[in-house]
PDB file of C-alpha atoms in Angstrom:
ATOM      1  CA  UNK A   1     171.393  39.722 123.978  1.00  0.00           C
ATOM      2  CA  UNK A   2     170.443  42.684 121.992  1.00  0.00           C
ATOM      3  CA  UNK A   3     173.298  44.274 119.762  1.00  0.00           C
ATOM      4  CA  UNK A   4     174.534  47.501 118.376  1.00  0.00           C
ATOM      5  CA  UNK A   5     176.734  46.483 116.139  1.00  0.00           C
ATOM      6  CA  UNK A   6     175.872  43.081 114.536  1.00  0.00           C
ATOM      7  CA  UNK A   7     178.504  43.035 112.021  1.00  0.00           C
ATOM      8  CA  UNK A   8     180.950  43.586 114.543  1.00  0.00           C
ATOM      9  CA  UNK A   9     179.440  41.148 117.092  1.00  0.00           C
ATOM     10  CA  UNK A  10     178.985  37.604 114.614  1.00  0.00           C
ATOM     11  CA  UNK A  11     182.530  38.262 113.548  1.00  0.00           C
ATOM     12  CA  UNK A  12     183.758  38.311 117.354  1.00  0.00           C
ATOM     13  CA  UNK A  13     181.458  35.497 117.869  1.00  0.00           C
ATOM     14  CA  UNK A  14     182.402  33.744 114.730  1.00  0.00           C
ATOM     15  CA  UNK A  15     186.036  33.625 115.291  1.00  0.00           C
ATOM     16  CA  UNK A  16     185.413  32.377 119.493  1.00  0.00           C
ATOM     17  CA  UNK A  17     183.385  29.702 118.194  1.00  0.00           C
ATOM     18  CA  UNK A  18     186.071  28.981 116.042  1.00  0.00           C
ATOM     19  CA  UNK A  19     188.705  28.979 119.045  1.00  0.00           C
ATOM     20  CA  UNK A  20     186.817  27.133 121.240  1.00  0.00           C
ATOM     21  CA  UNK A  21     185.721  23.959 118.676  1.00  0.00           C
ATOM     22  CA  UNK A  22     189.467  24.178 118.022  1.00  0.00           C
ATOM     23  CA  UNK A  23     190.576  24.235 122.088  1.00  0.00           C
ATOM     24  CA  UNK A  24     188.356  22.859 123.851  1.00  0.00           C
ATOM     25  CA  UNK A  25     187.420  19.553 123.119  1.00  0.00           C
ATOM     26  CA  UNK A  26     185.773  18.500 126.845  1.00  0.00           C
ATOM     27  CA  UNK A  27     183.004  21.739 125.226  1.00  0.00           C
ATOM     28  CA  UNK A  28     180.292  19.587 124.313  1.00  0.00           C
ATOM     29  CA  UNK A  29     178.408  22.477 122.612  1.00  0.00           C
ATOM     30  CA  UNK A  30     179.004  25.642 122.157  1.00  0.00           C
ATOM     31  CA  UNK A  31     176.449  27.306 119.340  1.00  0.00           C
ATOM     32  CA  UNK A  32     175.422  30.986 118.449  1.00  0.00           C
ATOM     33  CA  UNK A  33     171.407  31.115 117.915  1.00  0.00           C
ATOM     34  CA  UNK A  34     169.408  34.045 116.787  1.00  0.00           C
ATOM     35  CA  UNK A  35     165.829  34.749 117.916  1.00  0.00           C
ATOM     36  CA  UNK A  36     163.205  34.897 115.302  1.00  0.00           C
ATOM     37  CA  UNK A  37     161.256  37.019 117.245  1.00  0.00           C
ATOM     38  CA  UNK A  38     163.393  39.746 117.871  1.00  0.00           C
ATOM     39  CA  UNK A  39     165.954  41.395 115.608  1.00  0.00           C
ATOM     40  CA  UNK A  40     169.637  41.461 116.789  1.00  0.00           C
ATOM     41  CA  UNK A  41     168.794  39.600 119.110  1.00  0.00           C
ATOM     42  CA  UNK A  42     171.232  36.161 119.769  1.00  0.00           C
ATOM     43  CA  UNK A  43     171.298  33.803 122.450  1.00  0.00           C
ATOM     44  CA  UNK A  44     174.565  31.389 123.076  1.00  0.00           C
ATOM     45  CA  UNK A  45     174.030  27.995 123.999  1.00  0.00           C
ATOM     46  CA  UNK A  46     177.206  25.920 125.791  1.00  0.00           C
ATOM     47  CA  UNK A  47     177.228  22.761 127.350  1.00  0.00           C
ATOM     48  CA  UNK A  48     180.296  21.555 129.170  1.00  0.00           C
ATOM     49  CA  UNK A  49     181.820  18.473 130.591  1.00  0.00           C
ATOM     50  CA  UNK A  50     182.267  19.657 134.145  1.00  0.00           C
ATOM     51  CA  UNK A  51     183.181  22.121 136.262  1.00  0.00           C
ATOM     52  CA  UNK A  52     186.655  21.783 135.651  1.00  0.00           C
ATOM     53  CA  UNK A  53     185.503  22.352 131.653  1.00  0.00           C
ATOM     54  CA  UNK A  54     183.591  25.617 132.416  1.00  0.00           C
ATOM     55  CA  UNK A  55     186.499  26.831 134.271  1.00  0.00           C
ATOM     56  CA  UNK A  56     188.649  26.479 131.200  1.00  0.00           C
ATOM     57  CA  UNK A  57     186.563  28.075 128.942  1.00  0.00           C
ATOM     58  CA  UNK A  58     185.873  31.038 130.926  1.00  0.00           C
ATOM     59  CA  UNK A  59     189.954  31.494 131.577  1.00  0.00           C
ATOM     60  CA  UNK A  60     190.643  31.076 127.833  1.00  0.00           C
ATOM     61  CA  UNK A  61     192.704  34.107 126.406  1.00  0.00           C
ATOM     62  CA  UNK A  62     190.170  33.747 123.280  1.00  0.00           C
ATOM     63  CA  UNK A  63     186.957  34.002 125.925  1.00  0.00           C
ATOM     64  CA  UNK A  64     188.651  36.808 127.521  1.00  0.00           C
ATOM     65  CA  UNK A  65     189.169  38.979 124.655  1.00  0.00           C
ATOM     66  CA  UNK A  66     185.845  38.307 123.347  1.00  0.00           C
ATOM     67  CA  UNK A  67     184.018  39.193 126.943  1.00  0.00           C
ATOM     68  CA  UNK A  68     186.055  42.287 127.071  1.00  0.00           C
ATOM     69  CA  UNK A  69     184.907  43.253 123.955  1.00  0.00           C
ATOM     70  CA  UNK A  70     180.959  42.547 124.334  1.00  0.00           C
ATOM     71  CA  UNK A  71     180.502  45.513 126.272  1.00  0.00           C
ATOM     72  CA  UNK A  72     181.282  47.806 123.012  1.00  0.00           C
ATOM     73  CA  UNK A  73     178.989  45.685 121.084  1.00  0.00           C
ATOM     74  CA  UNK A  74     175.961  45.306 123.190  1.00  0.00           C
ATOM     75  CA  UNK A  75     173.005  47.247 123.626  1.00  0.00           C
ATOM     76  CA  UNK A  76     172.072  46.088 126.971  1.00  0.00           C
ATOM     77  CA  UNK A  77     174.161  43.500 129.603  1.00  0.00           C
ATOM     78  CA  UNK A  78     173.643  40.105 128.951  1.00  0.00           C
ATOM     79  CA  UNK A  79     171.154  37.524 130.351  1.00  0.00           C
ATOM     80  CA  UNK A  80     173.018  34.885 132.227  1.00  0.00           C
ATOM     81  CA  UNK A  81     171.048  31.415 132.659  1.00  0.00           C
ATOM     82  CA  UNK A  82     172.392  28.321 134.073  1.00  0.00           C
ATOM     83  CA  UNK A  83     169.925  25.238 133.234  1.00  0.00           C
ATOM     84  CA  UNK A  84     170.756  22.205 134.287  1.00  0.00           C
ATOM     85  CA  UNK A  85     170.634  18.916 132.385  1.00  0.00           C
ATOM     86  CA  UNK A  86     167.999  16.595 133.563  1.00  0.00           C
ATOM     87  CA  UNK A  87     167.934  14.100 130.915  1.00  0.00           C
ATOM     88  CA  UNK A  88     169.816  12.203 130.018  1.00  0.00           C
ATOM     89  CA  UNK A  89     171.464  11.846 133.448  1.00  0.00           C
TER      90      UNK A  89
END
């Protein structure tokens, strides 16, 4: 995701990550990355437990306030890829 205002954006993201390693403890990972390649450019990684554990984390007051306020923050929509786990099974 590309950003307009990265200040702004890692302190959102910052204070999630915070609410989520505090929260949610069936989130097995849940990690901000930034791509060398491009500037302001980020890419979350999450890995959940389940279902059930995506469900919560996406219905999280914290999650919602955050999503609400990417739009502000963004300078194009987000990428949305699902990969799943193939090993270790």
């Amino acid at each position: 995701m590309s950003l307009v205002n990265e200040e702004a954006f890692l302190d959102l993201a910052n204070g999630t990550g915070k609410e989520v390693h505090h929260h949610e403890p069936r989130t097995l990972l849940y990690v901000l990355t930034k791509d060398p390649a491009r500037d302001r450019t980020y890419v979350w990684v999450e890995r959940y437990r389940g279902e059930e554990s995506l469900r919560a984390h996406c219905e999280a007051p914290y999650v919602r306030d955050a999503l609400s306020q990417l739009p502000d923050l963004l300078a194009e929509p987000p990428v949305l890829v699902r990969l799943p786990q193939v090993v270790p099974l």
